[in-house]
Amino acid sequence: MRQFCIRLLAQSSYQLVEVQASLEEALQADEMVICNALMPVMPVRACGDVSFSSATLYEYLAPLCERPN
């Protein structure tokens, strides 16, 4: 699913940049999503005391990841 999401984003207007980030750096993000084989793509609503309110990326990816191939 990760590679599928990467391909989708590469073909979109999103700018895809892969980085290795510390937890502190990741918590500065506007939005965070996770994906795996069981849950195609899910928004991260909060991590510890940090809440993520943006869902723009999730709303773009979710319908594309959930449709049958």
N, CA and C of each residue as an Amber inpcrd file, in Angstrom:
protein
   207
   0.8220000  -1.1940000   0.0000000   0.0000000   0.0000000   0.0000000
   0.8670000   1.2600000   0.0000000   1.9880000   1.2090000   0.6860000
   2.8710000   2.3810000   0.7340000   3.3110000   2.7740000  -0.6720000
   3.7660000   1.8030000  -1.4570000   4.2220000   2.0940000  -2.8150000
   3.0770000   2.6000000  -3.6870000   1.8850000   2.0540000  -3.4810000
   0.7120000   2.5080000  -4.2240000   0.4350000   3.9790000  -3.9090000
   0.4640000   4.3420000  -2.6370000   0.2460000   5.7370000  -2.2330000
   1.3280000   6.6470000  -2.7990000   2.5610000   6.1900000  -2.7910000
   3.6600000   6.9810000  -3.3500000   3.4340000   7.2260000  -4.8380000
   3.0180000   6.1980000  -5.5700000   2.7370000   6.3660000  -7.0070000
   1.5850000   7.3490000  -7.2280000   0.5320000   7.2260000  -6.4300000
  -0.5950000   8.1600000  -6.5560000  -0.1490000   9.5960000  -6.3360000
   0.6360000   9.8120000  -5.3010000   1.0810000  11.1690000  -4.9810000
   2.0440000  11.7100000  -6.0250000   2.8770000  10.8460000  -6.5880000
   3.8190000  11.2810000  -7.6230000   3.0830000  11.7590000  -8.8760000
   1.8970000  11.2240000  -9.1130000   1.1010000  11.5900000 -10.2940000
   0.1220000  12.7280000 -10.0030000   0.1390000  13.2350000  -8.7930000
  -0.8090000  14.2740000  -8.3830000  -0.1170000  15.6360000  -8.3140000
  -0.8560000  16.6150000  -7.8570000  -0.2730000  17.9490000  -7.6760000
   0.4890000  18.0700000  -6.3550000   0.4530000  17.0100000  -5.5350000
   1.2100000  17.0190000  -4.2810000   2.6970000  16.8930000  -4.5720000
   3.5090000  17.5230000  -3.7580000   4.9580000  17.3700000  -3.8390000
   5.3530000  16.3060000  -2.8210000   5.8390000  15.1840000  -3.3050000
   6.2090000  14.0650000  -2.4460000   7.7000000  14.1210000  -2.1380000
   8.0280000  14.1740000  -0.8590000   9.4110000  14.1670000  -0.4080000
   9.5040000  13.1670000   0.7350000  10.3200000  12.1360000   0.5720000
  10.5180000  11.1600000   1.6400000  11.6660000  11.6240000   2.5260000
  11.4380000  11.6130000   3.8240000  12.4510000  12.0390000   4.7870000
  12.4710000  11.0770000   5.9630000  13.5660000  11.0780000   6.6780000
  13.6290000  10.4080000   7.9690000  13.5080000  11.5130000   9.0060000
  12.4580000  11.4440000   9.8010000  12.1910000  12.5120000  10.7640000
  12.1180000  11.9400000  12.1690000  12.5910000  12.7200000  13.1040000
  12.4390000  12.3380000  14.5090000  10.9730000  12.5130000  14.8970000
  10.5840000  11.9630000  16.0130000   9.2150000  12.1380000  16.4970000
   8.9010000  13.6160000  16.6710000   9.8330000  14.3620000  17.2270000
   9.6160000  15.7940000  17.4340000   9.3790000  16.5080000  16.1030000
  10.1470000  16.1540000  15.0830000   9.9630000  16.7570000  13.7640000
   8.6290000  16.3300000  13.1520000   8.2840000  15.0580000  13.2750000
   7.0300000  14.5520000  12.7070000   5.8220000  15.2330000  13.3390000
   5.9190000  15.5470000  14.6040000   4.7960000  16.1810000  15.2960000
   4.5620000  17.6220000  14.8520000   5.4590000  18.1700000  14.0500000
   5.2800000  19.5150000  13.4930000   4.4460000  19.4910000  12.2130000
   4.0990000  18.3140000  11.7280000   3.3520000  18.1770000  10.4750000
   1.9450000  18.7420000  10.6110000   1.3960000  19.1860000   9.4870000
   0.0030000  19.6340000   9.4530000  -0.9450000  18.4440000   9.4640000
  -0.4870000  17.3500000   8.8680000  -1.3320000  16.1650000   8.7330000
  -0.4480000  14.9320000   8.6920000  -1.0000000  13.8150000   9.1690000
  -0.2620000  12.5590000   9.1640000  -1.2380000  11.4420000   8.8060000
  -0.8200000  10.5410000   7.9250000  -1.6130000   9.3610000   7.5870000
  -0.7340000   8.1320000   7.7370000  -1.3790000   6.9910000   7.9650000
  -0.6630000   5.7220000   8.0090000  -1.3520000   4.7670000   7.0490000
  -0.6050000   3.7870000   6.5650000  -1.1930000   2.7830000   5.6870000
  -0.5020000   1.4470000   5.9280000  -1.2570000   0.3840000   5.6770000
  -0.7070000  -0.9650000   5.7180000  -1.6470000  -1.8730000   4.9450000
  -1.3790000  -3.1560000   4.9390000  -2.1890000  -4.0850000   4.1550000
  -3.5990000  -4.2520000   4.7140000  -3.7860000  -4.0710000   6.0120000
  -5.1030000  -4.2680000   6.6200000  -5.9910000  -3.0390000   6.5260000
  -5.4000000  -1.8490000   6.6710000  -6.1320000  -0.5870000   6.5940000
  -5.4660000   0.2360000   5.5040000  -6.0670000   0.3270000   4.3330000
  -5.3770000   0.9850000   3.2190000  -4.7680000   2.3380000   3.5700000
  -5.5420000   3.2590000   4.0960000  -5.0010000   4.5490000   4.5330000
  -5.9220000   5.0850000   5.6300000  -5.3060000   5.5490000   6.7080000
  -6.0670000   6.0580000   7.8510000  -5.4300000   7.3630000   8.3230000
  -6.2610000   8.3280000   8.7150000  -5.6990000   9.5680000   9.2500000
  -5.2210000   9.3570000  10.6840000  -4.1400000  10.0070000  11.0330000
  -3.6950000  10.0480000  12.4300000  -4.3510000  11.2790000  13.0330000
  -5.2180000  11.0790000  13.9910000  -5.9530000  12.1950000  14.6050000
  -5.1260000  12.8850000  15.6840000  -4.3180000  12.0910000  16.3990000
  -3.4990000  12.6510000  17.4740000  -2.3400000  11.7130000  17.7610000
  -1.2860000  12.2930000  18.2940000  -0.1210000  11.5400000  18.7660000
   0.3200000  12.2200000  20.0580000   0.1170000  11.5300000  21.1650000
   0.4010000  12.1570000  22.4490000  -0.5110000  13.3470000  22.6570000
   0.0680000  14.4790000  22.9570000  -0.7020000  15.7050000  23.1930000
  -0.9460000  16.5140000  21.9230000  -0.4370000  16.0470000  20.7850000
  -0.5460000  16.7890000  19.5280000  -1.7190000  16.2500000  18.7150000
  -2.6180000  17.1480000  18.2990000  -3.7590000  16.7790000  17.4600000
  -3.5160000  17.2600000  16.0360000  -3.9850000  16.4780000  15.0830000
  -3.8980000  16.8400000  13.6650000  -5.3190000  17.0710000  13.1640000
  -5.6220000  18.2840000  12.7370000  -6.9840000  18.5970000  12.3050000
  -7.1380000  18.5780000  10.7880000  -6.0590000  18.7300000  10.0490000
  -6.1440000  18.7120000   8.5950000  -6.3850000  17.2880000   8.1060000
  -7.2140000  17.1580000   7.0690000  -7.4710000  15.8440000   6.4790000
  -7.4180000  15.9050000   4.9580000  -6.7800000  16.9160000   4.4130000
  -6.7260000  17.1120000   2.9710000  -6.0730000  15.9330000   2.2560000
  -4.9310000  15.5080000   2.7310000  -4.2250000  14.3830000   2.1070000
  -5.0370000  13.1020000   2.2400000  -5.5700000  12.8550000   3.4190000
  -6.3950000  11.6610000   3.6340000  -7.6010000  11.6670000   2.6980000
  -8.2770000  12.7900000   2.5820000  -9.4590000  12.8750000   1.7250000
  -9.1140000  12.6480000   0.2580000  -7.9020000  12.9730000  -0.1460000
  -7.4550000  12.6940000  -1.5090000  -7.1540000  11.2020000  -1.6760000
  -6.4050000  10.6260000  -0.7420000  -5.9550000   9.2390000  -0.8750000
  -7.0380000   8.1930000  -0.6080000  -7.8790000   8.4250000   0.3750000
  -8.8220000   7.3910000   0.8240000  -9.6750000   6.8030000  -0.2970000
 -10.3530000   7.6120000  -1.1020000 -11.1900000   7.0020000  -2.1420000
 -10.3670000   6.2400000  -3.1850000  -9.1720000   6.6960000  -3.4630000
  -8.3250000   6.0290000  -4.4510000  -7.7800000   4.7040000  -3.9240000
  -7.5300000   4.6370000  -2.6300000  -6.9850000   3.4190000  -2.0210000
  -8.0650000   2.3800000  -1.7430000  -9.3020000   2.8050000  -1.6300000
 -10.3770000   1.8820000  -1.2800000 -11.0950000   1.3010000  -2.4840000
 -10.8610000   1.8560000  -3.6600000 -11.5650000   1.3280000  -4.8320000
 -10.9350000   0.0100000  -5.2690000 -11.7340000  -0.8840000  -5.8210000
 -11.1760000  -2.1720000  -6.2710000 -10.2400000  -1.9770000  -7.4510000
  -9.2350000  -2.8180000  -7.5450000  -8.2640000  -2.7320000  -8.6610000
  -8.8700000  -3.2480000  -9.9400000
